[in-house]
């Protein structure tokens, strides 16, 4: 402390001497000003060290008291409130965004306890098979631009790519897994193994693909084209693939009689009637309405958000599948460990197929097309798988027919749940591309 005060005094005196010299050489600076400056310097030198230290200590104490008296607003009472508010908003956003999946879970739980009476099954089939599907494709026809739809029908390379994976890749992977499971006859029920083969050979679903692709901001027109094309080819390709895989003579194939060609005419009539009345006619009608009344269709389906009716129609379609499965006792006809295996292997199949189709699409397709393909390739429709089994294998017992349905019904439930959750990732993926394009343009 003494050294610092001496240094301060020396600096002050040196400054004063320099100032005196400059003042003496200049007659313009009054002597009274020089005396005042000298007095100020002497006063600064005579300030005690204890005074300066006390001032600084008082300043520190006042600052500390002020800090203690003022609550910490960043980490105090408001911070937990902000965190809880963020959590609440996040949960609320997720519930509103994934209302479809939550409602589906509620409907499945209801269908496990209450089923449609047998006397009303015919009415339920008409409502679901025709009216609900027709509503979905009427909305699709009213909202998809005609030029975009025609342009996607011209993508013949994409057609070959998607249909080859949907029929050949998926069925080959399932047949490999079935062959491994069949090495131990005591491991799996033979009806479930045949049902897994059916799952791999049937075409993609239609309604859920269109709805999910739209929610994920993918190329919905491409999904419409691929889904309708796959279901058009399904009655011809699926029986051939099933017969090829079952002709190996493995022990599990004895659970079903040999297929005959007598019943395929009825299958073709049913499938093409459904395609025509519930898909193509509503789609064309929607396209006509969109071109004749563009302002009205945009106001009704976009501004009024009535296109969400398609999601409600899809919920009814999925509910119908589970209602039928619970009504026939399909889930109670097999052992519990076999059911657990079917659930986990269905999860594995879905992610393997999705990974393969996305990885093989990345080098040559844009992201909107990849999202459409990611929904079309791994999806499977029970709308053809269930009647196909009864047509190909006449005389099936109700228990065996229920076992054939189990893998397809479980897989459909998981593909809807996974597809709904994937919309979050796909929307973010598409959003990143949009941000990059905007930044590149600017």
Short mmCIF file of C-alpha atoms in Angstrom, two decimals:
data_model
loop_
_atom_site.label_atom_id
_atom_site.label_comp_id
_atom_site.label_asym_id
_atom_site.label_seq_id
_atom_site.Cartn_x
_atom_site.Cartn_y
_atom_site.Cartn_z
CA UNK A 1 0.00 0.00 0.00
CA UNK A 2 2.88 2.43 0.83
CA UNK A 3 4.64 1.76 -2.50
CA UNK A 4 1.47 2.44 -4.45
CA UNK A 5 0.83 5.73 -2.57
CA UNK A 6 4.43 6.90 -3.17
CA UNK A 7 4.16 6.06 -6.84
CA UNK A 8 0.90 7.96 -7.05
CA UNK A 9 2.46 10.99 -5.31
CA UNK A 10 5.49 10.94 -7.63
CA UNK A 11 3.29 10.78 -10.72
CA UNK A 12 1.20 13.69 -9.46
CA UNK A 13 4.25 15.85 -8.73
CA UNK A 14 5.80 15.06 -12.09
CA UNK A 15 2.59 16.02 -13.85
CA UNK A 16 2.47 19.24 -11.85
CA UNK A 17 6.05 20.16 -12.66
CA UNK A 18 5.42 19.55 -16.37
CA UNK A 19 2.32 21.62 -16.16
CA UNK A 20 4.20 24.43 -14.38
CA UNK A 21 6.87 24.47 -17.05
CA UNK A 22 4.32 24.65 -19.84
CA UNK A 23 2.39 27.33 -17.94
CA UNK A 24 5.43 29.49 -17.37
CA UNK A 25 6.32 29.40 -21.04
CA UNK A 26 2.84 30.46 -21.96
CA UNK A 27 1.67 33.82 -20.70
CA UNK A 28 -1.90 33.02 -21.71
CA UNK A 29 -2.52 30.66 -18.77
CA UNK A 30 -3.34 32.65 -15.59
CA UNK A 31 -1.41 32.02 -12.44
CA UNK A 32 -4.63 31.50 -10.46
CA UNK A 33 -5.41 28.48 -12.65
CA UNK A 34 -1.94 27.05 -11.93
CA UNK A 35 -2.47 27.48 -8.19
CA UNK A 36 -5.87 25.79 -8.36
CA UNK A 37 -4.45 22.79 -10.18
CA UNK A 38 -1.65 22.48 -7.65
CA UNK A 39 -4.13 22.55 -4.81
CA UNK A 40 -6.23 19.83 -6.43
CA UNK A 41 -3.19 17.60 -6.85
CA UNK A 42 -2.20 18.13 -3.23
CA UNK A 43 -5.71 17.28 -2.09
CA UNK A 44 -5.65 14.01 -4.06
CA UNK A 45 -2.28 13.10 -2.51
CA UNK A 46 -3.59 13.78 0.98
CA UNK A 47 -6.61 11.40 0.67
CA UNK A 48 -6.08 8.56 3.18
CA UNK A 49 -5.90 4.95 1.90
CA UNK A 50 -8.47 3.87 4.45
CA UNK A 51 -10.98 6.29 2.93
CA UNK A 52 -10.68 4.81 -0.56
CA UNK A 53 -10.84 1.28 0.73
CA UNK A 54 -13.90 2.12 2.84
CA UNK A 55 -15.64 3.61 -0.17
CA UNK A 56 -14.97 0.51 -2.22
CA UNK A 57 -16.11 -1.75 0.61
CA UNK A 58 -19.29 0.28 1.02
CA UNK A 59 -19.92 -0.01 -2.72
CA UNK A 60 -19.44 -3.80 -2.59
CA UNK A 61 -21.75 -4.09 0.43
CA UNK A 62 -24.47 -2.03 -1.25
CA UNK A 63 -24.20 -4.12 -4.41
CA UNK A 64 -24.40 -7.36 -2.43
CA UNK A 65 -27.41 -6.09 -0.43
CA UNK A 66 -29.14 -5.03 -3.62
CA UNK A 67 -28.45 -8.41 -5.17
CA UNK A 68 -29.76 -10.19 -2.08
CA UNK A 69 -32.90 -8.05 -1.89
CA UNK A 70 -33.74 -8.55 -5.62
CA UNK A 71 -34.96 -12.13 -6.49
CA UNK A 72 -33.18 -14.02 -9.25
CA UNK A 73 -35.72 -13.86 -11.99
CA UNK A 74 -33.80 -16.13 -14.35
CA UNK A 75 -33.48 -19.15 -12.08
CA UNK A 76 -36.09 -18.29 -9.42
CA UNK A 77 -39.82 -18.55 -9.44
CA UNK A 78 -40.34 -17.77 -13.12
CA UNK A 79 -37.89 -20.34 -14.50
CA UNK A 80 -39.81 -23.43 -13.28
CA UNK A 81 -42.99 -21.86 -14.59
CA UNK A 82 -41.39 -21.38 -18.00
CA UNK A 83 -40.13 -24.96 -18.02
CA UNK A 84 -43.54 -26.34 -17.07
CA UNK A 85 -45.17 -24.16 -19.72
CA UNK A 86 -42.76 -25.44 -22.37
CA UNK A 87 -43.48 -29.01 -21.33
CA UNK A 88 -47.22 -28.37 -21.42
CA UNK A 89 -47.06 -26.78 -24.87
CA UNK A 90 -44.91 -29.62 -26.20
CA UNK A 91 -47.30 -32.28 -24.89
CA UNK A 92 -50.29 -30.34 -26.18
CA UNK A 93 -48.70 -30.01 -29.63
CA UNK A 94 -47.89 -33.74 -29.73
CA UNK A 95 -51.43 -34.73 -28.73
CA UNK A 96 -52.95 -32.47 -31.38
CA UNK A 97 -50.47 -33.58 -34.04
CA UNK A 98 -50.84 -37.30 -33.27
CA UNK A 99 -54.58 -37.33 -32.58
CA UNK A 100 -54.97 -39.94 -35.31
CA UNK A 101 -52.72 -42.47 -33.56
CA UNK A 102 -54.31 -41.83 -30.16
CA UNK A 103 -57.82 -42.25 -31.58
CA UNK A 104 -56.74 -45.45 -33.31
CA UNK A 105 -55.54 -46.90 -30.01
CA UNK A 106 -58.89 -46.08 -28.42
CA UNK A 107 -60.80 -47.72 -31.28
CA UNK A 108 -58.68 -50.88 -31.09
CA UNK A 109 -59.33 -51.09 -27.35
CA UNK A 110 -63.06 -50.70 -27.95
CA UNK A 111 -63.10 -53.32 -30.72
CA UNK A 112 -61.40 -55.82 -28.40
CA UNK A 113 -64.38 -55.58 -26.04
CA UNK A 114 -67.35 -54.87 -28.31
CA UNK A 115 -67.79 -56.11 -31.88
CA UNK A 116 -70.42 -55.47 -34.53
CA UNK A 117 -73.20 -58.09 -34.34
CA UNK A 118 -73.16 -60.77 -37.01
CA UNK A 119 -76.49 -59.52 -38.38
CA UNK A 120 -74.91 -56.15 -39.25
CA UNK A 121 -71.69 -57.41 -40.82
CA UNK A 122 -72.95 -56.90 -44.38
CA UNK A 123 -73.83 -53.26 -43.71
CA UNK A 124 -70.47 -52.65 -42.07
CA UNK A 125 -68.64 -54.09 -45.09
CA UNK A 126 -70.53 -51.85 -47.51
CA UNK A 127 -69.88 -48.73 -45.43
CA UNK A 128 -66.19 -49.45 -44.96
CA UNK A 129 -65.28 -51.01 -48.32
CA UNK A 130 -67.07 -48.51 -50.50
CA UNK A 131 -68.27 -45.36 -48.74
CA UNK A 132 -65.19 -44.66 -46.57
CA UNK A 133 -62.69 -45.42 -49.32
CA UNK A 134 -64.76 -43.41 -51.83
CA UNK A 135 -64.76 -40.43 -49.47
CA UNK A 136 -60.96 -40.54 -49.19
CA UNK A 137 -60.45 -40.60 -52.95
CA UNK A 138 -63.11 -37.98 -53.63
CA UNK A 139 -61.18 -35.62 -51.35
CA UNK A 140 -57.93 -36.66 -53.03
CA UNK A 141 -59.40 -35.96 -56.48
CA UNK A 142 -60.63 -32.54 -55.38
CA UNK A 143 -57.28 -31.47 -53.93
CA UNK A 144 -54.65 -33.00 -56.26
CA UNK A 145 -53.86 -30.94 -59.38
CA UNK A 146 -54.66 -32.88 -62.55
CA UNK A 147 -51.32 -32.02 -64.18
CA UNK A 148 -49.42 -33.36 -61.17
CA UNK A 149 -51.39 -36.60 -61.20
CA UNK A 150 -50.81 -37.15 -64.93
CA UNK A 151 -47.13 -36.33 -64.55
CA UNK A 152 -46.75 -39.00 -61.87
CA UNK A 153 -48.48 -41.62 -64.01
CA UNK A 154 -45.69 -41.10 -66.57
CA UNK A 155 -42.91 -42.13 -64.15
CA UNK A 156 -42.62 -45.70 -65.42
CA UNK A 157 -39.18 -46.25 -63.88
CA UNK A 158 -40.55 -45.40 -60.47
CA UNK A 159 -43.46 -47.77 -61.09
CA UNK A 160 -41.12 -50.68 -61.76
CA UNK A 161 -38.94 -49.75 -58.82
CA UNK A 162 -41.80 -49.53 -56.31
CA UNK A 163 -43.79 -52.57 -57.46
CA UNK A 164 -40.69 -54.79 -57.59
CA UNK A 165 -39.87 -53.92 -53.99
CA UNK A 166 -43.49 -54.10 -52.83
CA UNK A 167 -44.01 -57.62 -54.20
CA UNK A 168 -40.59 -59.25 -54.65
CA UNK A 169 -38.32 -57.73 -51.99
CA UNK A 170 -40.83 -57.93 -49.16
CA UNK A 171 -41.96 -61.47 -49.95
CA UNK A 172 -38.37 -62.73 -50.33
CA UNK A 173 -37.35 -61.37 -46.91
CA UNK A 174 -40.41 -62.90 -45.24
CA UNK A 175 -39.86 -66.26 -46.93
CA UNK A 176 -36.27 -66.30 -45.64
CA UNK A 177 -37.49 -65.68 -42.07
CA UNK A 178 -40.25 -68.30 -42.41
CA UNK A 179 -37.72 -70.85 -43.64
CA UNK A 180 -35.53 -70.20 -40.59
CA UNK A 181 -38.49 -70.52 -38.24
CA UNK A 182 -39.58 -73.76 -39.93
CA UNK A 183 -36.32 -75.51 -38.99
CA UNK A 184 -37.91 -76.20 -35.58
CA UNK A 185 -41.46 -77.58 -36.01
CA UNK A 186 -42.24 -76.88 -32.35
CA UNK A 187 -41.35 -73.19 -32.53
CA UNK A 188 -44.20 -71.63 -34.54
CA UNK A 189 -47.75 -72.51 -35.44
CA UNK A 190 -47.91 -73.54 -39.13
CA UNK A 191 -50.94 -71.30 -39.75
CA UNK A 192 -48.93 -68.26 -38.61
CA UNK A 193 -46.05 -69.16 -40.92
CA UNK A 194 -48.40 -69.36 -43.92
CA UNK A 195 -49.99 -66.10 -42.76
CA UNK A 196 -46.56 -64.43 -42.77
CA UNK A 197 -46.09 -65.51 -46.39
CA UNK A 198 -49.46 -64.00 -47.25
CA UNK A 199 -48.36 -60.75 -45.60
CA UNK A 200 -45.27 -60.50 -47.79
CA UNK A 201 -47.10 -61.26 -51.03
CA UNK A 202 -50.15 -58.98 -50.89
CA UNK A 203 -49.99 -55.47 -52.40
CA UNK A 204 -49.69 -52.19 -50.58
CA UNK A 205 -52.62 -50.53 -48.88
CA UNK A 206 -54.32 -47.54 -50.46
CA UNK A 207 -56.19 -45.29 -48.07
CA UNK A 208 -53.63 -45.05 -45.26
CA UNK A 209 -50.80 -44.47 -47.74
CA UNK A 210 -52.57 -41.48 -49.27
CA UNK A 211 -53.48 -39.96 -45.90
CA UNK A 212 -50.05 -40.48 -44.31
CA UNK A 213 -48.15 -39.16 -47.34
CA UNK A 214 -50.22 -35.99 -47.27
CA UNK A 215 -49.60 -35.52 -43.54
CA UNK A 216 -45.85 -36.02 -44.09
CA UNK A 217 -45.77 -33.43 -46.95
CA UNK A 218 -44.66 -36.05 -49.46
CA UNK A 219 -45.69 -36.56 -53.09
CA UNK A 220 -49.30 -37.57 -52.56
CA UNK A 221 -49.97 -37.90 -56.29
CA UNK A 222 -47.21 -40.50 -56.59
CA UNK A 223 -48.71 -42.41 -53.66
CA UNK A 224 -52.10 -42.48 -55.37
CA UNK A 225 -50.55 -43.81 -58.55
CA UNK A 226 -48.41 -46.49 -56.87
CA UNK A 227 -51.16 -47.66 -54.51
CA UNK A 228 -53.80 -48.04 -57.21
CA UNK A 229 -51.31 -49.69 -59.57
CA UNK A 230 -50.21 -52.16 -56.89
CA UNK A 231 -53.79 -53.14 -56.07
CA UNK A 232 -54.54 -53.50 -59.78
CA UNK A 233 -51.62 -55.93 -60.16
CA UNK A 234 -52.21 -57.70 -56.84
CA UNK A 235 -54.90 -60.19 -57.92
CA UNK A 236 -52.56 -61.48 -60.62
CA UNK A 237 -49.15 -61.36 -58.88
CA UNK A 238 -50.03 -62.27 -55.28
CA UNK A 239 -51.51 -65.74 -55.99
CA UNK A 240 -48.51 -66.63 -58.14
CA UNK A 241 -46.05 -65.62 -55.42
CA UNK A 242 -47.99 -67.46 -52.70
CA UNK A 243 -48.16 -70.62 -54.80
CA UNK A 244 -44.42 -70.38 -55.54
CA UNK A 245 -43.45 -70.09 -51.86
CA UNK A 246 -45.85 -72.81 -50.72
CA UNK A 247 -44.79 -75.25 -53.45
CA UNK A 248 -41.58 -76.04 -51.54
CA UNK A 249 -43.38 -78.86 -49.71
CA UNK A 250 -42.27 -77.71 -46.26
CA UNK A 251 -44.12 -79.23 -43.30
CA UNK A 252 -46.06 -76.06 -42.50
CA UNK A 253 -47.70 -76.01 -45.96
CA UNK A 254 -49.82 -79.03 -45.01
CA UNK A 255 -52.07 -76.80 -42.90
CA UNK A 256 -53.73 -75.43 -46.08
CA UNK A 257 -55.24 -77.41 -48.99
CA UNK A 258 -53.75 -77.09 -52.41
CA UNK A 259 -54.97 -73.97 -54.20
CA UNK A 260 -57.26 -74.19 -57.17
CA UNK A 261 -57.97 -71.75 -59.97
CA UNK A 262 -61.76 -72.12 -59.83
CA UNK A 263 -62.30 -69.32 -57.34
CA UNK A 264 -60.05 -66.67 -58.88
CA UNK A 265 -62.82 -65.32 -61.07
CA UNK A 266 -64.75 -64.31 -57.97
CA UNK A 267 -61.61 -62.70 -56.53
CA UNK A 268 -61.03 -60.66 -59.68
CA UNK A 269 -64.66 -59.56 -59.79
CA UNK A 270 -64.60 -58.42 -56.17
CA UNK A 271 -61.26 -56.60 -56.36
CA UNK A 272 -61.88 -54.76 -59.61
CA UNK A 273 -65.41 -53.83 -58.55
CA UNK A 274 -63.98 -52.28 -55.39
CA UNK A 275 -61.19 -50.52 -57.32
CA UNK A 276 -63.65 -49.09 -59.82
CA UNK A 277 -66.46 -47.98 -57.52
CA UNK A 278 -64.46 -46.85 -54.49
CA UNK A 279 -61.24 -45.50 -56.08
CA UNK A 280 -61.30 -44.66 -59.77
CA UNK A 281 -64.84 -43.26 -60.03
CA UNK A 282 -64.49 -40.96 -56.95
CA UNK A 283 -61.01 -39.89 -58.06
CA UNK A 284 -62.22 -38.92 -61.54
CA UNK A 285 -65.29 -37.19 -60.09
CA UNK A 286 -63.07 -35.19 -57.75
CA UNK A 287 -60.80 -34.17 -60.61
CA UNK A 288 -63.79 -32.96 -62.65
CA UNK A 289 -65.13 -30.96 -59.72
CA UNK A 290 -61.72 -29.41 -59.09
CA UNK A 291 -61.35 -28.24 -62.70
CA UNK A 292 -64.93 -26.96 -63.01
CA UNK A 293 -65.10 -25.25 -59.61
CA UNK A 294 -61.51 -24.58 -58.48
CA UNK A 295 -62.41 -21.78 -56.07
CA UNK A 296 -65.20 -23.74 -54.39
CA UNK A 297 -63.18 -26.94 -53.94
CA UNK A 298 -60.26 -24.97 -52.49
CA UNK A 299 -62.56 -23.16 -50.06
CA UNK A 300 -64.32 -26.36 -48.93
CA UNK A 301 -61.35 -28.70 -48.55
CA UNK A 302 -58.51 -26.29 -47.78
CA UNK A 303 -59.98 -23.22 -46.10
CA UNK A 304 -62.70 -25.12 -44.22
CA UNK A 305 -60.26 -28.04 -43.63
CA UNK A 306 -62.84 -30.65 -44.63
CA UNK A 307 -60.05 -32.76 -46.10
CA UNK A 308 -59.56 -34.06 -42.55
CA UNK A 309 -62.69 -36.14 -43.12
CA UNK A 310 -60.40 -38.54 -44.97
CA UNK A 311 -58.54 -39.24 -41.73
CA UNK A 312 -61.79 -40.09 -39.96
CA UNK A 313 -62.76 -42.40 -42.81
CA UNK A 314 -59.38 -44.14 -42.53
CA UNK A 315 -59.93 -44.69 -38.80
CA UNK A 316 -63.19 -46.49 -39.61
CA UNK A 317 -61.42 -48.68 -42.17
CA UNK A 318 -58.72 -49.72 -39.71
CA UNK A 319 -61.27 -50.26 -36.93
CA UNK A 320 -63.18 -52.63 -39.24
CA UNK A 321 -60.11 -54.87 -39.64
CA UNK A 322 -59.59 -55.21 -35.89
CA UNK A 323 -63.31 -55.63 -35.26
CA UNK A 324 -63.37 -58.58 -37.65
CA UNK A 325 -60.24 -60.10 -36.14
CA UNK A 326 -61.61 -59.94 -32.59
CA UNK A 327 -65.02 -61.20 -33.73
CA UNK A 328 -63.52 -64.33 -35.32
CA UNK A 329 -61.37 -65.04 -32.25
CA UNK A 330 -58.13 -64.76 -34.25
CA UNK A 331 -56.03 -63.48 -31.35
CA UNK A 332 -57.13 -66.25 -28.97
CA UNK A 333 -56.40 -69.13 -31.34
CA UNK A 334 -52.60 -69.18 -30.92
CA UNK A 335 -50.11 -69.37 -28.07
CA UNK A 336 -48.91 -66.24 -26.32
CA UNK A 337 -45.23 -66.66 -27.20
CA UNK A 338 -46.16 -66.99 -30.88
CA UNK A 339 -48.11 -63.74 -30.67
CA UNK A 340 -45.14 -61.97 -29.08
CA UNK A 341 -42.89 -63.24 -31.86
CA UNK A 342 -45.31 -62.00 -34.54
CA UNK A 343 -45.38 -58.55 -32.94
CA UNK A 344 -41.59 -58.19 -32.79
CA UNK A 345 -40.97 -59.68 -36.23
CA UNK A 346 -43.58 -57.31 -37.68
CA UNK A 347 -41.65 -54.38 -36.23
CA UNK A 348 -38.44 -55.76 -37.75
CA UNK A 349 -40.04 -56.31 -41.16
CA UNK A 350 -41.41 -52.77 -41.29
CA UNK A 351 -38.12 -51.08 -40.46
CA UNK A 352 -36.07 -53.36 -42.73
CA UNK A 353 -38.34 -52.72 -45.69
CA UNK A 354 -38.48 -48.99 -44.99
CA UNK A 355 -34.71 -48.76 -44.69
CA UNK A 356 -34.13 -50.69 -47.92
CA UNK A 357 -36.56 -48.61 -49.98
CA UNK A 358 -35.28 -45.28 -48.63
CA UNK A 359 -31.60 -46.22 -49.07
CA UNK A 360 -32.18 -47.40 -52.64
CA UNK A 361 -34.17 -44.25 -53.48
CA UNK A 362 -31.77 -41.62 -52.15
CA UNK A 363 -29.32 -41.65 -55.10
CA UNK A 364 -31.89 -40.81 -57.76
CA UNK A 365 -35.16 -39.48 -56.33
CA UNK A 366 -36.09 -36.26 -54.55
CA UNK A 367 -37.29 -36.24 -50.96
CA UNK A 368 -41.01 -35.87 -51.65
CA UNK A 369 -40.93 -38.94 -53.90
CA UNK A 370 -38.88 -40.86 -51.33
CA UNK A 371 -41.50 -40.17 -48.66
CA UNK A 372 -44.23 -41.50 -50.95
CA UNK A 373 -42.20 -44.64 -51.65
CA UNK A 374 -41.44 -45.08 -47.94
CA UNK A 375 -45.17 -45.38 -47.31
CA UNK A 376 -46.02 -47.52 -50.35
CA UNK A 377 -43.35 -50.25 -50.21
CA UNK A 378 -43.58 -51.53 -46.61
CA UNK A 379 -47.38 -51.22 -46.29
CA UNK A 380 -49.64 -54.26 -46.75
CA UNK A 381 -53.39 -54.42 -47.20
CA UNK A 382 -55.63 -56.92 -45.40
CA UNK A 383 -58.43 -55.95 -47.80
CA UNK A 384 -56.97 -58.39 -50.33
CA UNK A 385 -55.11 -60.78 -48.04
CA UNK A 386 -58.20 -61.97 -46.14
CA UNK A 387 -60.41 -62.76 -49.18
CA UNK A 388 -57.43 -64.15 -51.09
CA UNK A 389 -56.93 -66.86 -48.46
CA UNK A 390 -60.55 -67.98 -48.66
CA UNK A 391 -60.45 -68.00 -52.46
CA UNK A 392 -57.15 -69.87 -52.84
CA UNK A 393 -57.82 -72.43 -50.11
CA UNK A 394 -61.42 -73.57 -50.19
CA UNK A 395 -62.68 -75.38 -47.13
CA UNK A 396 -60.45 -73.69 -44.54
CA UNK A 397 -61.59 -74.12 -40.95
CA UNK A 398 -62.52 -70.90 -39.11
CA UNK A 399 -59.56 -71.39 -36.73
CA UNK A 400 -57.05 -71.80 -39.55
CA UNK A 401 -58.50 -68.84 -41.42
CA UNK A 402 -58.13 -66.73 -38.27
CA UNK A 403 -54.49 -67.80 -37.90
CA UNK A 404 -53.77 -66.77 -41.48
CA UNK A 405 -55.14 -63.29 -40.71
CA UNK A 406 -53.14 -62.65 -37.52
CA UNK A 407 -49.75 -61.67 -39.04
CA UNK A 408 -51.43 -59.34 -41.54
CA UNK A 409 -53.70 -57.70 -38.94
CA UNK A 410 -50.85 -57.15 -36.46
CA UNK A 411 -48.58 -55.80 -39.18
CA UNK A 412 -51.28 -53.40 -40.35
CA UNK A 413 -51.72 -52.03 -36.84
CA UNK A 414 -48.01 -51.42 -36.46
CA UNK A 415 -47.57 -49.90 -39.93
CA UNK A 416 -50.30 -47.35 -39.15
CA UNK A 417 -48.72 -46.46 -35.79
CA UNK A 418 -45.18 -46.23 -37.20
CA UNK A 419 -46.34 -44.33 -40.27
CA UNK A 420 -48.14 -41.78 -38.12
CA UNK A 421 -45.02 -41.18 -36.00
CA UNK A 422 -42.80 -41.00 -39.08
CA UNK A 423 -44.77 -37.99 -40.30
CA UNK A 424 -42.92 -35.95 -37.67
CA UNK A 425 -39.48 -36.91 -39.02
CA UNK A 426 -40.52 -36.60 -42.66
CA UNK A 427 -42.01 -33.12 -42.16
CA UNK A 428 -38.79 -31.97 -40.53
CA UNK A 429 -36.80 -33.51 -43.39
CA UNK A 430 -38.89 -31.71 -46.00
CA UNK A 431 -38.75 -28.49 -43.97
CA UNK A 432 -34.96 -28.53 -43.93
CA UNK A 433 -34.92 -28.81 -47.72
CA UNK A 434 -37.32 -25.87 -48.01
CA UNK A 435 -35.15 -23.74 -45.72
CA UNK A 436 -32.04 -24.56 -47.76
CA UNK A 437 -33.79 -23.70 -51.02
CA UNK A 438 -35.01 -20.37 -49.61
CA UNK A 439 -31.54 -19.49 -48.33
CA UNK A 440 -30.03 -20.40 -51.70
CA UNK A 441 -32.52 -18.19 -53.55
CA UNK A 442 -31.87 -15.25 -51.24
#
